[in-house]
Tab-separated table of N, CA and C and ligand atoms in Angstrom:
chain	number	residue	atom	x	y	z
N	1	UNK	N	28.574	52.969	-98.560
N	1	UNK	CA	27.119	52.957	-98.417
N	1	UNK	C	26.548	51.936	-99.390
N	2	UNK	N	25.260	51.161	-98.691
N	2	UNK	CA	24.888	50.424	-99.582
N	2	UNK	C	23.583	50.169	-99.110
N	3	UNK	N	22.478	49.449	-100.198
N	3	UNK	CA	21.428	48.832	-99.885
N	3	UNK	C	21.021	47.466	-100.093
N	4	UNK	N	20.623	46.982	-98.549
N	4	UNK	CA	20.549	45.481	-99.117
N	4	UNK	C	18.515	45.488	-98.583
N	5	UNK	N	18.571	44.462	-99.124
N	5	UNK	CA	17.002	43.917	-99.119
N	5	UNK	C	16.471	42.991	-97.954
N	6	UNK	N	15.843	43.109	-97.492
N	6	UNK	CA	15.460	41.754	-96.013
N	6	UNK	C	13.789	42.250	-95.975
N	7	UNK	N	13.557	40.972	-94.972
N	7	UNK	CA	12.188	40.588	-94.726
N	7	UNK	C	12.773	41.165	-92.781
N	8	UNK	N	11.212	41.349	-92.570
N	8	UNK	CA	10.975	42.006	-90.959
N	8	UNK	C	11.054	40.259	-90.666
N	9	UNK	N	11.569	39.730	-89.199
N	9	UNK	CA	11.461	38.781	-88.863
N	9	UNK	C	10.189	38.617	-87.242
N	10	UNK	N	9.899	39.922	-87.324
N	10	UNK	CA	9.191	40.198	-85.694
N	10	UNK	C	8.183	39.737	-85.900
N	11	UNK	N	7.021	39.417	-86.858
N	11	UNK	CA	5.924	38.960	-86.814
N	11	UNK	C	4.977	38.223	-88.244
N	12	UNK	N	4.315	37.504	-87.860
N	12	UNK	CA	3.449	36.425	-89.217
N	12	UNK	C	3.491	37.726	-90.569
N	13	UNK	N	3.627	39.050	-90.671
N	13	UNK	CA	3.641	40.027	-91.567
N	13	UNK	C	4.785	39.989	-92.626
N	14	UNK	N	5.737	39.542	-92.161
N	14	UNK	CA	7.067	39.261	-92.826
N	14	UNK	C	7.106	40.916	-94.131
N	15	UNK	N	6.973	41.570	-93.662
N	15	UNK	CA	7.153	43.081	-94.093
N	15	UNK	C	8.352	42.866	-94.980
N	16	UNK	N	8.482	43.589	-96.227
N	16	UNK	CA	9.814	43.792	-96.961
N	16	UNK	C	10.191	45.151	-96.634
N	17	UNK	N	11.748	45.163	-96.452
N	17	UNK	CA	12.638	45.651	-95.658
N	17	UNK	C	13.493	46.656	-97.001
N	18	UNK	N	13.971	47.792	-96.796
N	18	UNK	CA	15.552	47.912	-97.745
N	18	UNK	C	16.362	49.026	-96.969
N	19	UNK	N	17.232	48.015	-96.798
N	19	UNK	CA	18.090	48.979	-95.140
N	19	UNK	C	19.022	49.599	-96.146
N	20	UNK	N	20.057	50.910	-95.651
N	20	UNK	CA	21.008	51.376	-96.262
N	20	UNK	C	21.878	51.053	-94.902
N	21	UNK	N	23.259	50.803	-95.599
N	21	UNK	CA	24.220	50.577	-94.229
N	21	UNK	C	25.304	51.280	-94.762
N	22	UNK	N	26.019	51.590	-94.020
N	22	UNK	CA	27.226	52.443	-93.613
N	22	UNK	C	28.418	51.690	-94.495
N	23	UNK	N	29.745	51.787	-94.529
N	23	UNK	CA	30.599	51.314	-95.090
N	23	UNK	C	31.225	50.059	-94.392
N	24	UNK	N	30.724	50.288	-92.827
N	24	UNK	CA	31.245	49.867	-91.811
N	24	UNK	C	30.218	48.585	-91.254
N	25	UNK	N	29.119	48.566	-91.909
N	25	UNK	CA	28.143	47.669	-92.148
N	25	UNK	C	27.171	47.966	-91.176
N	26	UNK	N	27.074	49.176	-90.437
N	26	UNK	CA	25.839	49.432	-89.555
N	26	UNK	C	25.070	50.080	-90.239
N	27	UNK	N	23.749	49.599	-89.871
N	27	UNK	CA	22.665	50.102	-90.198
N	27	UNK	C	22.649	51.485	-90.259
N	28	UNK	N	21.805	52.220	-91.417
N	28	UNK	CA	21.377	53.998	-90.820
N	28	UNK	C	20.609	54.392	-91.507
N	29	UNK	N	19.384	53.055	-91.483
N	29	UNK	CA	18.104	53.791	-92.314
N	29	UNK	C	17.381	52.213	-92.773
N	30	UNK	N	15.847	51.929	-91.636
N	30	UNK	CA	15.409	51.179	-92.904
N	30	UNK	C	14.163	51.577	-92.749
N	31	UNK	N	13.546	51.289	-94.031
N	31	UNK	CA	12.419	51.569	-94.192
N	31	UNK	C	11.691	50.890	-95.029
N	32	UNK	N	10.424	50.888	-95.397
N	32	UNK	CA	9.538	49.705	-96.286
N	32	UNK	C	9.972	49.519	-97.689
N	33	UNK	N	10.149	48.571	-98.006
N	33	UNK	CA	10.236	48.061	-99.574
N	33	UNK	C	9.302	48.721	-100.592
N	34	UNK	N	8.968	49.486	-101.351
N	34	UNK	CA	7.762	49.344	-102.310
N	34	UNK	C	7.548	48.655	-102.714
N	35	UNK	N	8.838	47.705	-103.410
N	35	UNK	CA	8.627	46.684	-104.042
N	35	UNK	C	7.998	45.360	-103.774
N	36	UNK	N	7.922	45.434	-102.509
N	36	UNK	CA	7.635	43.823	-102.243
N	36	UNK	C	6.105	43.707	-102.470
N	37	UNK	N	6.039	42.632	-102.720
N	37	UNK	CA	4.036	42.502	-102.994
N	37	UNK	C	3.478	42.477	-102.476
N	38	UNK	N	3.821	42.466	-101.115
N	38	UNK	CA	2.498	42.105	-100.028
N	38	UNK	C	2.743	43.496	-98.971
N	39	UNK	N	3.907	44.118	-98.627
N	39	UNK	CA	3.858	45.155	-97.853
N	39	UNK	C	4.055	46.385	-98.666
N	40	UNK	N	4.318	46.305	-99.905
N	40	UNK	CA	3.952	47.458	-100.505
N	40	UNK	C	4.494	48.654	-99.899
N	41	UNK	N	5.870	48.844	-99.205
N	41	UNK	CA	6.214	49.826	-99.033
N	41	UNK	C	6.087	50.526	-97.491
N	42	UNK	N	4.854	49.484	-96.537
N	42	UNK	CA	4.598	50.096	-95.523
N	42	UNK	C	5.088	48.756	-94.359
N	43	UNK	N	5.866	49.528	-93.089
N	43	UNK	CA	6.169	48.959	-91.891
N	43	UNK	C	5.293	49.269	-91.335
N	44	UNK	N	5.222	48.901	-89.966
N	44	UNK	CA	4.918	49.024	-88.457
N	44	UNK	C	5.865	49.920	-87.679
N	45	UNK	N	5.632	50.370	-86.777
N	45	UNK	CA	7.205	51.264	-85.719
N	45	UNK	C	7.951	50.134	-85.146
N	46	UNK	N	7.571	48.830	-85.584
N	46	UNK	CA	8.428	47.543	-84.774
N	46	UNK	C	9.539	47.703	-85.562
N	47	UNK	N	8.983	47.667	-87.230
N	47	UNK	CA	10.175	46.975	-87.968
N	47	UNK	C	10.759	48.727	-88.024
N	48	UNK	N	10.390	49.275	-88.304
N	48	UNK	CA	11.041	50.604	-88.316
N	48	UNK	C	12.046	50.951	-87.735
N	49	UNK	N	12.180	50.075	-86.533
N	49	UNK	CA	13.326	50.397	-85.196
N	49	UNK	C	14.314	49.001	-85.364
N	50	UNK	N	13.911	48.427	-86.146
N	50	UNK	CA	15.321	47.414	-86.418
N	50	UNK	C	16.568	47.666	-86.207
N	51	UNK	N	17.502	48.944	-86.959
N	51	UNK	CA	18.364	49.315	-87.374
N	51	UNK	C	18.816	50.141	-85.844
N	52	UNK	N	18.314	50.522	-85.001
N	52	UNK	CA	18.628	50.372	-83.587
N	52	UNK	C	18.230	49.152	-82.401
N	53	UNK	N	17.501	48.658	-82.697
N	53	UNK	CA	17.514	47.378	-81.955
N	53	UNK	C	19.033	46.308	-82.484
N	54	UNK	N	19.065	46.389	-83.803
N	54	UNK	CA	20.210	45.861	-84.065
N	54	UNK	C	21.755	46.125	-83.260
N	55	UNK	N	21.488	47.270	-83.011
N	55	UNK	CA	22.980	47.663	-82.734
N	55	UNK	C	22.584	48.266	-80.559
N	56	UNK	N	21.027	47.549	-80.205
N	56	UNK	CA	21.258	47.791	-78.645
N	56	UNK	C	22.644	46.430	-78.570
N	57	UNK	N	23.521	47.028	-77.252
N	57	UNK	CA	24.237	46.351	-76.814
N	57	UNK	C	23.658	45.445	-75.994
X	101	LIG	S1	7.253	45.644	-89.880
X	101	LIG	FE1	5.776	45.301	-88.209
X	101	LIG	S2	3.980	44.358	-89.212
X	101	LIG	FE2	5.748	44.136	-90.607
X	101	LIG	S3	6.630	42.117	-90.118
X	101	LIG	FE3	7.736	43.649	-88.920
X	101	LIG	S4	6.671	43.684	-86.950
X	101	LIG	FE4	5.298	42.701	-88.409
């Protein structure tokens, strides 16, 4: 298990991201950054669904 850091790429918002992934490197959890300065912790339901859009076949 781990957490890495990313930006939402879906829209001019560029949302900060901090996904936890599996050992196996799939996603299983992201949710808003607090940290970042400009999104402060809050997504949209776009970026929210990353971590299954990632893995539609
Ligand atoms: S989380 Fe939503 S508002 Fe933020 S960059 Fe992604 S699509 Fe845009």
């Amino acid at each position: 298990m781990r957490t890495a850091h990313r930006t939402c790429p879906l829209c001019e918002a560029v949302c900060g991201l901090r996904l936890t992934l599996d050992d196996t490197g799939h996603v299983t959890s992201v949710k808003g950054d607090p940290d970042d300065p400009f999104s402060k912790g809050f997504v949209c339901p776009k970026g929210a669904s990353l971590g299954r859009i990632d893995e539609d076949p």
